[in-house]
Coordinates of C-alpha atoms in Angstrom, one line a residue:
Chain A
M146 CA -3.6 12.4 34.9
R147 CA -5.6 13.8 38.1
L148 CA -7.1 16.2 35.6
S149 CA -8.8 13.7 33.1
V150 CA -10.0 11.6 36.0
R151 CA -11.8 15.1 37.6
L152 CA -13.4 15.9 34.3
R153 CA -14.4 12.3 33.9
A154 CA -16.1 12.0 36.9
G155 CA -18.1 15.8 35.5
E156 CA -19.5 14.0 32.5
S157 CA -21.8 12.1 34.7
L158 CA -23.0 15.4 36.6
S159 CA -25.7 17.3 35.2
R160 CA -25.7 19.4 32.0
D161 CA -25.4 23.0 34.2
S162 CA -22.1 21.5 36.3
Q163 CA -21.1 20.0 32.8
I164 CA -21.0 23.5 31.1
L165 CA -19.2 24.6 34.1
S166 CA -16.1 22.0 34.0
R167 CA -16.2 23.3 30.3
R168 CA -13.5 25.6 30.7
P169 CA -10.5 23.4 32.6
R170 CA -11.4 20.9 29.8
I171 CA -10.7 23.5 26.7
L172 CA -7.4 24.3 28.8
F173 CA -6.5 20.2 29.3
G174 CA -7.7 20.0 25.4
R175 CA -5.2 22.8 24.5
A176 CA -2.4 21.7 26.0
L177 CA -2.5 18.4 25.4
L178 CA -3.0 19.5 21.6
Y179 CA -0.3 21.6 21.6
G180 CA 1.7 18.7 23.4
V181 CA 1.3 16.2 20.9
L182 CA 2.0 19.0 17.9
I183 CA 5.5 20.4 19.5
A184 CA 6.2 16.8 20.0
W185 CA 5.9 15.2 16.5
A186 CA 7.6 18.8 15.2
A187 CA 10.7 17.9 17.5
V188 CA 10.5 13.9 15.9
I189 CA 10.9 16.0 12.6
I190 CA 13.2 18.8 13.6
V191 CA 16.2 16.9 15.6
P192 CA 17.5 14.8 13.3
L193 CA 17.6 17.3 11.0
V194 CA 19.3 19.5 13.3
Y195 CA 22.0 16.7 14.4
S196 CA 22.8 16.2 11.0
V197 CA 23.4 19.7 10.3
S198 CA 25.1 20.1 13.3
S199 CA 27.0 16.8 11.9
S200 CA 27.9 18.8 9.1
F201 CA 30.1 21.0 10.6
K202 CA 32.3 18.2 12.7
T203 CA 35.7 16.2 12.2
A204 CA 35.1 12.5 11.7
A205 CA 36.6 12.1 15.2
E206 CA 33.7 14.1 16.4
V207 CA 30.9 12.1 14.7
F208 CA 31.9 8.9 15.5
Q209 CA 32.5 10.2 19.5
I210 CA 30.5 8.8 22.5
P211 CA 29.4 9.5 23.7
I212 CA 27.5 11.7 20.9
Q213 CA 28.6 15.1 20.5
W214 CA 25.8 17.4 19.7
L215 CA 27.6 20.2 18.3
P216 CA 31.2 20.7 16.9
R217 CA 34.2 21.8 18.7
A218 CA 35.2 24.1 15.5
W219 CA 33.3 24.7 12.8
H220 CA 34.6 22.7 10.2
V221 CA 33.1 24.7 7.0
E222 CA 35.5 23.0 4.6
N223 CA 33.3 19.7 5.0
Y224 CA 31.1 21.7 2.9
T225 CA 34.2 22.3 -0.4
E226 CA 36.1 19.4 0.1
P227 CA 34.1 16.8 -1.2
F228 CA 33.7 19.7 -4.8
R229 CA 37.2 19.1 -5.3
S230 CA 38.0 15.0 -4.0
R231 CA 34.7 13.9 -6.4
P232 CA 32.8 15.5 -8.9
F233 CA 30.7 16.9 -7.0
A234 CA 29.6 20.0 -9.1
R235 CA 29.2 17.9 -12.0
F236 CA 26.8 15.6 -9.9
F237 CA 24.8 18.6 -9.7
L238 CA 25.4 20.0 -13.1
N239 CA 23.7 16.7 -14.4
S240 CA 20.5 16.4 -11.8
V241 CA 20.2 19.9 -12.8
I242 CA 20.4 19.1 -16.5
V243 CA 18.1 15.9 -16.3
A244 CA 15.2 17.4 -13.6
S245 CA 15.0 20.6 -15.7
A246 CA 14.7 18.3 -19.5
S247 CA 12.6 15.5 -17.9
T248 CA 10.3 18.4 -16.4
G249 CA 10.3 20.6 -19.7
L250 CA 9.5 17.4 -21.8
N251 CA 6.6 16.0 -19.3
L252 CA 4.9 19.6 -19.1
L253 CA 5.1 20.2 -23.0
V254 CA 3.6 16.5 -24.3
A255 CA 1.3 16.1 -21.0
S256 CA -0.4 19.4 -21.7
L257 CA -1.0 18.4 -25.2
A258 CA -2.4 15.3 -24.4
G259 CA -4.9 16.1 -21.8
Y260 CA -6.0 19.1 -23.7
A261 CA -6.7 16.3 -26.4
L262 CA -7.8 13.3 -24.2
A263 CA -10.3 16.3 -22.3
K264 CA -11.9 18.2 -25.1
F265 CA -11.2 16.5 -28.4
R266 CA -13.6 13.7 -29.5
F267 CA -12.0 11.2 -31.7
R268 CA -12.1 7.9 -32.2
G269 CA -9.9 5.9 -30.5
R270 CA -9.5 8.3 -27.6
S271 CA -11.0 5.7 -24.6
V272 CA -8.3 3.9 -26.2
V273 CA -5.5 6.2 -25.4
F274 CA -7.0 7.4 -21.8
G275 CA -6.9 3.4 -21.1
I276 CA -3.2 3.6 -22.1
V277 CA -2.8 6.4 -19.8
L278 CA -4.3 5.2 -16.8
A279 CA -2.7 1.3 -17.0
S280 CA 0.8 3.8 -17.3
L281 CA -0.6 5.4 -13.9
M282 CA -0.4 2.4 -11.8
L283 CA 2.8 1.0 -13.6
P284 CA 5.9 1.5 -11.4
I285 CA 9.2 1.3 -12.6
Q286 CA 10.6 -1.9 -10.9
V287 CA 7.8 -3.7 -13.4
T288 CA 9.5 -2.7 -16.3
I289 CA 13.0 -2.2 -15.2
V290 CA 14.7 -5.1 -16.7
P291 CA 13.3 -4.5 -20.4
L292 CA 13.5 -1.1 -20.3
Y293 CA 17.7 -1.1 -20.0
L294 CA 17.2 -3.7 -22.7
V295 CA 15.6 -1.1 -24.9
T296 CA 17.6 1.8 -23.6
R297 CA 20.8 -0.6 -24.4
S298 CA 20.2 -1.4 -27.8
L299 CA 19.3 2.5 -29.0
G300 CA 22.8 2.8 -27.7
W301 CA 21.3 5.4 -24.4
I302 CA 23.6 3.8 -21.2
N303 CA 25.8 6.6 -20.1
T304 CA 24.0 9.3 -22.4
Y305 CA 21.6 12.2 -21.1
Q306 CA 18.9 10.9 -23.3
G307 CA 19.0 7.3 -21.8
L308 CA 18.7 9.2 -18.2
I309 CA 16.0 11.6 -19.6
L310 CA 13.5 10.0 -22.0
P311 CA 12.4 6.9 -20.7
T312 CA 11.3 8.3 -17.6
A313 CA 9.8 11.6 -18.7
V314 CA 6.7 11.7 -20.0
T315 CA 4.1 10.4 -17.0
G316 CA 0.9 8.6 -17.6
F317 CA 0.1 11.0 -14.0
G318 CA 1.0 14.1 -15.6
I319 CA -1.4 13.5 -18.3
F320 CA -3.9 12.1 -16.1
L321 CA -3.5 15.5 -14.2
M322 CA -3.5 17.9 -17.3
R323 CA -7.0 16.2 -18.5
Q324 CA -8.8 16.0 -15.1
Y325 CA -8.1 20.0 -14.9
I326 CA -9.1 21.1 -18.4
L327 CA -12.2 19.0 -17.7
T328 CA -13.1 21.8 -15.7
I329 CA -12.5 24.4 -17.9
P330 CA -15.8 25.6 -19.9
D331 CA -15.7 25.4 -23.5
D332 CA -17.2 28.6 -24.4
F333 CA -13.5 30.6 -24.6
R334 CA -12.3 27.6 -26.7
E335 CA -15.9 27.9 -29.1
A336 CA -15.4 31.9 -29.7
A337 CA -11.8 31.5 -30.4
R338 CA -12.4 28.5 -33.2
I339 CA -15.3 31.2 -34.6
D340 CA -13.1 33.8 -35.0
G341 CA -10.6 31.2 -36.9
A342 CA -8.0 30.4 -34.6
S343 CA -5.6 27.5 -35.1
E344 CA -5.7 24.5 -32.2
L345 CA -2.3 25.6 -31.8
F346 CA -3.1 29.0 -30.7
I347 CA -6.0 27.9 -28.8
F348 CA -4.0 25.8 -27.1
L349 CA -1.5 27.9 -26.0
K350 CA -3.4 31.8 -26.0
I351 CA -6.3 29.9 -24.3
I352 CA -5.8 26.5 -22.7
L353 CA -2.3 26.6 -21.0
P354 CA -3.3 30.0 -19.5
L355 CA -6.2 28.5 -17.9
A356 CA -4.9 25.3 -16.9
W357 CA -1.6 27.4 -15.0
P358 CA -2.3 25.6 -12.0
A359 CA -2.2 22.4 -12.8
F360 CA 0.9 22.7 -15.0
F361 CA 2.6 24.7 -12.4
S362 CA 1.8 22.3 -9.9
L363 CA 3.0 19.1 -12.5
G364 CA 6.2 21.1 -12.9
I365 CA 7.2 21.3 -9.4
L366 CA 5.7 17.5 -9.1
H367 CA 7.8 16.5 -11.8
F368 CA 11.4 18.2 -10.9
L369 CA 10.9 16.5 -7.5
A370 CA 10.3 13.0 -8.8
S371 CA 13.0 13.6 -11.1
W372 CA 15.7 15.0 -8.7
E373 CA 15.0 12.3 -6.3
S374 CA 14.8 9.5 -8.9
F375 CA 17.7 6.4 -7.7
M376 CA 16.9 3.5 -9.6
W377 CA 16.9 4.5 -13.1
P378 CA 20.0 6.4 -12.7
L379 CA 21.6 4.0 -10.7
V380 CA 20.8 1.5 -13.9
I381 CA 21.6 3.8 -16.7
A382 CA 24.5 5.9 -15.1
N383 CA 27.4 4.4 -14.4
R384 CA 30.3 6.9 -15.3
D385 CA 31.1 10.2 -13.2
E386 CA 30.8 12.4 -16.2
I387 CA 26.9 11.7 -16.8
R388 CA 26.1 10.7 -13.0
P389 CA 22.7 12.4 -11.4
L390 CA 23.7 13.8 -7.1
A391 CA 21.9 10.5 -6.1
I392 CA 23.7 8.1 -7.6
G393 CA 27.0 10.3 -7.5
L394 CA 26.3 10.8 -3.7
V395 CA 25.9 6.9 -2.8
M396 CA 29.1 6.1 -4.6
F397 CA 31.2 8.7 -2.5
E398 CA 29.4 6.9 0.5
Q399 CA 30.9 3.7 -0.5
E400 CA 34.5 4.8 -1.4
F401 CA 34.7 7.4 2.0
Y402 CA 33.3 5.3 4.6
T403 CA 34.8 7.7 7.3
A404 CA 33.6 10.8 5.7
Y405 CA 30.7 11.4 7.0
P406 CA 30.7 14.7 8.1
Q407 CA 31.1 15.4 4.4
L408 CA 28.7 13.2 3.4
F409 CA 26.3 15.3 5.8
A410 CA 27.2 18.3 4.2
M411 CA 26.6 17.2 0.6
S412 CA 23.7 15.2 1.9
L413 CA 22.1 18.6 3.1
I414 CA 23.1 20.6 -0.2
S415 CA 21.1 18.1 -2.2
M416 CA 17.8 19.1 -0.7
L417 CA 18.6 22.9 -1.3
P418 CA 16.8 23.2 -4.5
L419 CA 13.9 21.7 -3.7
L420 CA 13.7 23.3 0.1
A421 CA 14.1 26.5 -1.4
V422 CA 11.1 25.8 -3.9
F423 CA 9.3 24.9 -1.0
V424 CA 9.6 27.9 0.4
L425 CA 8.9 30.2 -2.2
F426 CA 5.7 27.9 -3.5
Q427 CA 4.5 26.6 -0.3
R428 CA 0.8 26.6 -1.0
R429 CA 1.0 25.8 -4.7
I430 CA 3.1 22.3 -3.5
L431 CA 0.9 21.2 -0.7
E432 CA -2.1 21.9 -3.3
G433 CA -0.4 20.1 -5.8
M434 CA 0.6 17.4 -3.6
V435 CA -3.2 16.7 -2.7
L436 CA -3.6 16.5 -6.6
S437 CA -0.9 13.7 -6.6
G438 CA -2.7 11.4 -4.5
L439 CA -4.4 10.7 -7.2
K440 CA -1.9 8.7 -8.6
G441 CA -2.8 6.0 -6.7
Chain B
M261 CA -14.8 7.1 -10.6
Y262 CA -13.8 7.8 -13.8
D263 CA -17.3 6.9 -15.5
S264 CA -18.7 10.0 -14.0
L265 CA -16.0 12.9 -15.1
E266 CA -15.9 10.9 -18.6
G267 CA -19.5 12.5 -18.5
V268 CA -18.1 15.8 -18.4
A269 CA -15.6 15.0 -21.5
T270 CA -18.7 14.4 -23.9
L271 CA -19.2 18.2 -25.3
P272 CA -22.5 18.7 -26.0
K273 CA -23.3 18.9 -29.6
A274 CA -22.5 22.6 -30.7
G275 CA -25.1 24.0 -32.6
T276 CA -23.2 25.3 -35.6
G277 CA -21.3 23.4 -38.1
A278 CA -21.2 19.8 -36.5
G279 CA -20.6 18.5 -39.7
P280 CA -18.7 15.1 -41.0
L281 CA -16.1 17.6 -41.9
R282 CA -15.7 18.9 -38.3
V283 CA -15.4 15.7 -36.8
T284 CA -12.7 14.9 -39.2
R285 CA -10.9 17.6 -37.9
E286 CA -10.8 17.1 -34.5
G287 CA -10.1 13.8 -35.2
V288 CA -6.7 14.9 -36.7
H289 CA -6.2 17.4 -34.2
G290 CA -7.1 15.1 -31.8
W291 CA -4.4 12.2 -32.8
A292 CA -1.7 15.0 -33.4
F293 CA -2.0 16.2 -30.0
V294 CA -2.0 12.9 -28.2
A295 CA 0.8 11.5 -30.8
P296 CA 3.9 12.4 -28.6
A297 CA 2.5 11.2 -25.4
L298 CA 1.2 7.6 -27.1
F299 CA 5.2 7.7 -28.7
F300 CA 6.5 7.9 -25.3
L301 CA 4.3 6.0 -23.1
G302 CA 4.2 3.1 -26.2
L303 CA 8.0 3.0 -26.2
F304 CA 9.1 3.3 -22.7
S305 CA 5.8 2.0 -20.7
V306 CA 3.5 -0.5 -23.3
Y307 CA 6.5 -2.5 -25.4
P308 CA 8.4 -3.5 -21.9
T309 CA 5.8 -4.2 -20.2
F310 CA 5.1 -6.9 -23.1
Y311 CA 8.6 -7.4 -23.2
A312 CA 9.0 -8.5 -19.6
G313 CA 5.7 -10.8 -20.7
W314 CA 7.9 -12.3 -23.8
L315 CA 11.3 -12.2 -21.5
S316 CA 9.8 -14.2 -18.5
F317 CA 9.9 -17.3 -21.0
F318 CA 13.0 -17.3 -21.8
R319 CA 16.6 -17.8 -20.4
Y320 CA 18.4 -14.3 -21.3
D321 CA 22.1 -13.6 -19.8
L322 CA 22.3 -10.5 -22.5
L323 CA 25.8 -12.4 -23.8
T324 CA 23.8 -15.8 -25.0
T325 CA 21.1 -15.8 -27.5
P326 CA 17.7 -15.9 -25.7
Q327 CA 16.9 -19.7 -25.0
F328 CA 12.9 -20.2 -24.6
V329 CA 11.9 -22.5 -21.5
G330 CA 8.6 -22.0 -21.7
L331 CA 6.9 -21.8 -17.8
G332 CA 10.6 -22.7 -16.6
N333 CA 11.3 -19.0 -14.8
Y334 CA 7.4 -19.3 -12.9
L335 CA 8.3 -23.0 -12.2
A336 CA 12.0 -21.8 -10.7
L337 CA 10.0 -19.0 -9.0
A338 CA 7.3 -21.3 -7.4
H339 CA 10.5 -23.1 -5.3
H340 CA 12.7 -20.6 -5.2
Q341 CA 12.8 -19.5 -1.3
L342 CA 14.6 -16.3 -1.8
F343 CA 11.5 -14.8 -3.9
F344 CA 8.9 -16.1 -1.3
R345 CA 10.8 -14.6 1.7
A346 CA 11.0 -11.3 -0.3
L347 CA 7.0 -11.2 -1.0
V348 CA 6.8 -11.7 2.6
R349 CA 9.5 -9.0 3.7
T350 CA 7.5 -6.8 0.9
G351 CA 4.5 -7.3 2.7
Y352 CA 5.9 -7.0 6.5
Y353 CA 6.9 -3.5 4.9
V354 CA 3.9 -2.7 3.8
F355 CA 1.5 -3.2 6.5
G356 CA 3.3 -2.9 9.3
S357 CA 4.3 1.1 7.6
T358 CA 0.7 1.7 6.4
V359 CA -0.8 0.4 10.1
L360 CA 1.5 2.9 11.6
V361 CA 1.4 6.0 9.3
V362 CA -2.2 6.0 8.3
P363 CA -3.3 6.5 12.2
A364 CA -0.5 8.6 12.9
A365 CA -1.1 10.9 10.2
L366 CA -5.2 11.2 10.6
A367 CA -4.3 12.3 14.5
V368 CA -2.1 15.4 12.8
A369 CA -4.7 15.9 10.6
L370 CA -7.4 16.1 13.1
A371 CA -5.1 18.3 15.3
L372 CA -4.2 20.5 12.5
N373 CA -7.7 20.6 11.6
R374 CA -9.0 23.8 13.7
P375 CA -7.7 27.2 13.8
I376 CA -5.3 26.9 16.2
S377 CA -2.1 30.1 16.4
G378 CA 1.0 28.2 14.2
R379 CA -1.1 26.1 11.9
D380 CA 0.5 27.2 9.0
W381 CA 4.3 26.4 10.7
F382 CA 3.2 22.9 12.0
R383 CA 2.3 22.0 8.4
A384 CA 4.5 23.1 6.8
I385 CA 7.3 21.4 9.4
Y386 CA 5.7 17.7 9.0
F387 CA 5.7 18.1 5.7
A388 CA 8.9 19.4 5.1
P389 CA 10.7 15.8 4.8
M390 CA 8.9 14.6 1.7
M391 CA 10.6 18.1 0.3
M392 CA 13.9 16.2 1.2
P393 CA 15.0 13.8 -1.6
L394 CA 15.4 10.7 -0.1
F395 CA 18.6 9.3 -1.5
S396 CA 20.0 11.6 0.9
L397 CA 17.6 11.3 4.1
A398 CA 18.7 7.3 3.6
L399 CA 22.3 8.0 3.7
M400 CA 21.4 10.5 6.8
W401 CA 19.8 7.9 8.9
K402 CA 22.0 5.4 7.8
F403 CA 24.7 6.8 10.1
I404 CA 21.6 8.3 12.6
Y405 CA 20.9 4.5 13.2
Q406 CA 24.7 3.8 14.2
P407 CA 24.7 2.1 17.2
Y408 CA 25.9 4.8 19.2
S409 CA 24.3 7.8 16.9
L410 CA 21.1 9.8 17.4
I411 CA 18.4 7.5 18.0
N412 CA 20.1 5.1 20.5
A413 CA 21.4 8.2 22.3
L414 CA 18.1 9.6 22.6
L415 CA 16.1 6.1 23.9
K416 CA 19.2 5.6 26.2
P417 CA 17.2 6.0 29.3
L418 CA 14.9 3.2 27.8
L419 CA 17.6 0.9 26.5
H420 CA 20.1 -1.3 28.4
S421 CA 22.2 -1.9 25.6
P422 CA 22.8 0.4 22.3
I423 CA 20.3 -1.5 19.3
P424 CA 22.3 -2.6 16.4
W425 CA 19.2 -1.4 14.4
L426 CA 20.4 -1.2 10.7
T427 CA 22.6 -4.9 11.5
D428 CA 20.3 -7.1 13.4
V429 CA 17.7 -9.1 11.6
D430 CA 14.6 -8.4 13.9
Y431 CA 15.6 -4.7 14.0
A432 CA 16.4 -3.5 10.1
M433 CA 12.8 -3.5 9.0
P434 CA 11.6 -1.7 11.4
A435 CA 13.9 0.7 11.3
L436 CA 13.1 1.3 7.6
I437 CA 9.6 1.4 8.4
L438 CA 10.2 3.8 11.7
L439 CA 12.1 6.3 8.5
R440 CA 9.1 5.7 6.0
I441 CA 6.4 6.9 8.7
W442 CA 9.0 10.0 10.2
R443 CA 8.8 11.1 6.1
G444 CA 5.5 10.2 5.2
T445 CA 3.4 11.6 7.9
G446 CA 3.0 14.9 6.7
Y447 CA 2.3 13.7 3.1
Y448 CA -0.5 11.4 4.6
M449 CA -2.0 14.4 6.9
L450 CA -2.3 16.4 3.4
L451 CA -4.7 14.2 1.8
F452 CA -6.6 14.2 5.1
L453 CA -7.1 17.6 5.9
A454 CA -8.3 17.9 2.0
G455 CA -10.7 15.3 3.3
L456 CA -11.4 17.1 6.5
Q457 CA -12.5 20.1 4.7
T458 CA -15.1 18.5 2.8
I459 CA -16.9 17.9 6.0
P460 CA -19.4 20.5 6.9
N461 CA -19.4 22.4 9.6
E462 CA -22.8 22.1 10.3
Y463 CA -23.0 18.4 11.4
Y464 CA -20.5 19.5 14.0
E465 CA -22.3 22.3 15.2
V466 CA -25.2 20.3 15.4
A467 CA -23.2 17.8 17.4
K468 CA -22.1 20.2 19.6
I469 CA -25.8 21.4 19.9
D470 CA -26.3 18.1 21.5
G471 CA -23.9 17.9 23.8
A472 CA -21.6 15.3 21.9
T473 CA -18.2 15.2 23.6
P474 CA -15.3 15.4 21.1
W475 CA -14.7 11.6 20.5
Q476 CA -18.6 11.4 20.0
S477 CA -18.9 14.2 17.1
F478 CA -15.5 11.9 15.7
R479 CA -17.3 8.9 16.1
A480 CA -20.5 10.1 14.4
V481 CA -19.2 12.6 11.8
T482 CA -15.7 12.5 10.9
W483 CA -15.3 8.7 11.0
P484 CA -18.0 7.9 8.8
L485 CA -17.6 11.0 6.2
L486 CA -13.8 10.2 6.6
K487 CA -14.1 6.5 5.2
P488 CA -13.4 7.3 1.7
T489 CA -10.8 9.4 2.2
T490 CA -9.6 7.2 4.4
L491 CA -9.1 3.7 2.7
F492 CA -7.8 6.3 0.0
V493 CA -5.0 6.9 2.1
V494 CA -4.2 3.8 3.0
A495 CA -4.7 2.5 -0.7
I496 CA -2.1 4.7 -1.8
S497 CA 0.2 4.4 1.1
M498 CA 0.1 0.4 0.5
I499 CA 1.2 1.2 -3.2
N500 CA 3.9 3.8 -2.4
A501 CA 5.6 1.3 0.3
F502 CA 5.0 -2.0 -2.3
Q503 CA 7.5 0.1 -4.8
G504 CA 9.9 1.2 -1.9
F505 CA 13.7 0.8 -3.5
D506 CA 16.1 3.4 -2.2
T507 CA 16.0 3.0 1.3
F508 CA 16.5 -0.5 0.7
L509 CA 19.1 -0.5 -1.6
I510 CA 21.3 2.5 0.6
M511 CA 20.8 1.5 3.9
T512 CA 21.0 -1.8 4.5
N513 CA 21.4 -3.7 0.6
G514 CA 18.8 -6.0 1.5
G515 CA 20.8 -7.6 4.4
P516 CA 21.5 -8.6 7.1
A517 CA 20.5 -11.7 5.8
D518 CA 18.4 -10.7 3.4
A519 CA 16.3 -9.4 6.5
T520 CA 15.0 -6.6 4.2
T521 CA 15.7 -7.8 0.7
V522 CA 12.4 -6.9 -0.5
L523 CA 10.6 -7.4 -4.2
S524 CA 11.8 -4.5 -6.3
L525 CA 15.2 -5.0 -4.0
L526 CA 15.4 -8.7 -6.1
I527 CA 14.3 -8.1 -8.9
Y528 CA 17.0 -5.2 -9.6
R529 CA 19.4 -7.8 -8.0
T530 CA 18.2 -10.8 -10.1
G531 CA 18.2 -9.1 -13.8
L532 CA 20.6 -6.2 -13.6
Q533 CA 23.5 -7.4 -11.2
Y534 CA 23.4 -11.4 -11.6
Y535 CA 21.7 -10.4 -15.2
Q536 CA 19.4 -13.6 -14.9
M537 CA 17.0 -11.3 -17.2
G538 CA 14.0 -14.2 -17.8
F539 CA 13.8 -14.6 -14.3
A540 CA 13.6 -11.3 -13.0
A541 CA 11.3 -10.8 -15.9
A542 CA 9.0 -13.4 -14.2
M543 CA 9.5 -12.0 -11.3
S544 CA 8.3 -8.2 -12.3
I545 CA 5.1 -10.0 -13.8
A546 CA 4.2 -11.4 -10.3
M547 CA 5.1 -8.0 -9.5
L548 CA 2.6 -6.3 -12.0
L549 CA 0.3 -9.3 -10.5
V550 CA 0.2 -7.8 -7.3
I551 CA -0.3 -4.2 -8.0
V552 CA -3.1 -4.7 -10.3
L553 CA -5.1 -6.6 -7.7
L554 CA -4.4 -4.2 -5.1
T555 CA -5.1 -1.1 -7.9
L556 CA -9.0 -2.9 -8.6
A557 CA -9.4 -3.9 -5.1
Q558 CA -9.2 0.1 -4.6
F559 CA -11.2 1.0 -7.4
R560 CA -13.8 -1.5 -5.9
V561 CA -14.2 0.0 -2.6
L562 CA -13.5 3.3 -3.7
R563 CA -16.6 3.0 -5.9
Y564 CA -18.5 1.0 -3.5
E565 CA -17.9 4.3 -0.7
A566 CA -17.8 7.1 -2.8

């Protein structure tokens, strides 16, 4: 506090002494900067560390007053027991199936459509693009009731196709691919055409390799979104054989309220695939997330 | 915003073979490539939207045939207390979280927008919660907010009695807002960082030569040039918050005493738990209306600024 007061006084002095006072000011600024940065990092990390620690406790320790920072013994079985008492392996597998299929489908459909909307001139293109933009801002909450009725009339309740198909293709995916492919020069395409290459060949061999950054980002972003999607599976999956991790975990909490250490353990396990992806592709993901800002 | 990009899409007329035959070829291929997307968007986005509009004029409970009620559902909505309270709660969440998360994200982005050691580490840590599925975070924080759990233990020196975060009418919504800030700051920070990188460094150097203090150069350079980004972040934060559902269902299920019953939760409950499909559809249309207004406002503001 006193330091800052002194610096304030320094401001009103002549320019020469201002330069002299810069050193402590810079030091003070640095300290303040790191203080704030470390404080916010602590805010992020402490709840996570507490969750990891709690996942190894006994139920009694978790509820103990005052709060218990570390478990007395490390109960690793919290990570295995839920796989016996509930079909967590199945939930996990279901999440992998649904997220992978949804991502694959979206990548295929969105890159094809994005290419056409970026590079082809055809009648009705602006109408199609209008539909894409409209669906970009349409959240599932608006259509959830009719979407349920449509899926129901297709006989897709409690099926993988019911979980995957209605939410797989996104306006965001098409928009992202279009915007990226727009930046690819036409020369390659024209040259391939003159050589007599088919449109599909041009798409697979020229456009996709050049649009790889957007393709890859969309894949990761969509996998994340699909992995954590909650509202649609909640509506559509009410049998254990089909439930993804999101629903299985929430049901587990409702059934075994006091099994909190196991719940912590399973919550952490549900994060692992995404965190692994994050560690591997951090730069690409951070870039992709900025692109996803376009989503709004 | 899109108009300028549209210009890029229109190819310059190719010198060779731009006859009618080629246009047809392009047209056929264009439609073929777009067809799968149109099928999916049509069946699962466009059709359900119109279906919702149609349904909102009917009473339908899945068991009996839909019964036409005209504007009945909308009139009922106008007298439905819970609906208005849900609108107010949603507004509380949307504005309450945006007002806090945007300045926090800006502050963090400003701090990280300079060559300091450990920059990448800080950025990764701040962003990490976005890579954690919201449903698992909601379950973990549900426990962390228990009266004798982590949050109150950390706040203990400041409190004389533990706060019943999720079970108190006044604290439940702030608790959910805090979780959103905890998770979302890193994401909006990234958007701000991207915006900050577009500001040329020369401006800061000139300001420095003129003897500007950090605060002065923020006011004169950063803030005005960052304004489009800021408006963009505000709009995205509001739209995202407006759609919040997972934490509400998992952590409070709308309680206590409907203090956290937001619009999306009310739609889910009305349509898919009580099976009042028509009534829920009317709520969906009302929600759509708000989103359209928000989006139009966003475009208008961005067009003015950009």
